Short mmCIF file of C-alpha atoms in Angstrom, two decimals:
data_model
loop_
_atom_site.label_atom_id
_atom_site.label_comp_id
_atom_site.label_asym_id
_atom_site.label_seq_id
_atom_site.Cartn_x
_atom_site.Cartn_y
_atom_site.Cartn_z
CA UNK A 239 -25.40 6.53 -8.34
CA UNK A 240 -22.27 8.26 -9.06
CA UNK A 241 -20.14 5.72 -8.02
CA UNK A 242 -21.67 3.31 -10.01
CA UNK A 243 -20.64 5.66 -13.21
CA UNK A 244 -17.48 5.89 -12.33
CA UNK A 245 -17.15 1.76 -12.01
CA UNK A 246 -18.37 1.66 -15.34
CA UNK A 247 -15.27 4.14 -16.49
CA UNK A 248 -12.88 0.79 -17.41
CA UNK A 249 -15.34 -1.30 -18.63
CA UNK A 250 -16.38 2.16 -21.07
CA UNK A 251 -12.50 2.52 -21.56
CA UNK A 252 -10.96 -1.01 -22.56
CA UNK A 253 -14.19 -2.42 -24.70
CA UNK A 254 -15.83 1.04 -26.16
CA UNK A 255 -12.40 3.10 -26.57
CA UNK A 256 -10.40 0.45 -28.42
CA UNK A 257 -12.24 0.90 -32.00
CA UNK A 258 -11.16 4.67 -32.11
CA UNK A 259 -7.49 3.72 -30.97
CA UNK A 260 -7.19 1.08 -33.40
CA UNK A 261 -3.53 2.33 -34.66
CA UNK A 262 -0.12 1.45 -34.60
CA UNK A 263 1.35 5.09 -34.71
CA UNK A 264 2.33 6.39 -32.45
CA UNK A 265 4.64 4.14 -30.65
CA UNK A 266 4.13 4.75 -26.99
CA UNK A 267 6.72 3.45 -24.64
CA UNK A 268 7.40 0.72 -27.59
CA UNK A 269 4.25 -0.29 -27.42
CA UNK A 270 1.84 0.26 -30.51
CA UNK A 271 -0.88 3.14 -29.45
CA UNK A 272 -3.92 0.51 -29.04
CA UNK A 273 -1.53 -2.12 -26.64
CA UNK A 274 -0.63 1.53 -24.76
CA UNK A 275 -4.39 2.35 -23.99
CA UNK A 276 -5.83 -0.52 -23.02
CA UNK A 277 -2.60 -0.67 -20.15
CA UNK A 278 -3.31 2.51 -19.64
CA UNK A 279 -7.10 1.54 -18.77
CA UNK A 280 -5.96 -1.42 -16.64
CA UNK A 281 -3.76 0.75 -14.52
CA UNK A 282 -6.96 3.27 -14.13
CA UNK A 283 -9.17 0.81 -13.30
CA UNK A 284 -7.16 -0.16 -10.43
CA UNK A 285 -7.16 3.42 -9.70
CA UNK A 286 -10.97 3.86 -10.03
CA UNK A 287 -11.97 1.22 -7.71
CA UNK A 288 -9.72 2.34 -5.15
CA UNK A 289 -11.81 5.76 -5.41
CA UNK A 290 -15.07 3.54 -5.64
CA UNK A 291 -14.21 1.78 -2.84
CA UNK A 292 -13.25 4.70 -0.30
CA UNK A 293 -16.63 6.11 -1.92
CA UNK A 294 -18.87 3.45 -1.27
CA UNK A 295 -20.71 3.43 2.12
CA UNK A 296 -20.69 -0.23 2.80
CA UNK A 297 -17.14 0.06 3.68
CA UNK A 298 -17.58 2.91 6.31
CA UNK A 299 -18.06 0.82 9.51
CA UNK A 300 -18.39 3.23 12.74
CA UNK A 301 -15.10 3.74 14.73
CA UNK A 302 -16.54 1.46 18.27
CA UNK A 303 -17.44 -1.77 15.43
CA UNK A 304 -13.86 -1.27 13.99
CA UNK A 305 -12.22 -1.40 17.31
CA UNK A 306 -14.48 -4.57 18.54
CA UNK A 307 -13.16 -6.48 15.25
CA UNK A 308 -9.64 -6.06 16.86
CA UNK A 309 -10.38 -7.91 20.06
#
């Protein structure tokens, strides 16, 4: 369940966040405030489904299956 929150973190980020951002000041890196957030919410999300992925119990094979993938 939690993971499944924390997938929906970007998706919350990019489309929900972007109305209350809608700004030009302040100029982040150059970049007008709204253009900063959402590449600060693609950089996350890449972030977030690393976590989601080392979190997510599909990926945990057992050690002796891991090693018989090698072969």
């Amino acid at each position: 369940m939690f993971v499944r929150i924390l997938a929906a973190l970007p998706f919350i980020g990019i489309l929900a966040g972007v109305p209350f951002v809608n700004r030009v000041e302040p100029l982040v890196f150059g970049m007008p405030f709204v253009l900063a957030w959402i590449v600060a919410w693609v950089i996350l999300s890449s972030v977030i489904m690393t976590v989601v992925y080392r979190l997510d119990p599909a990926n945990r094979a057992p050690a002796a299956d891991s090693e018989e993938a090698r072969r």
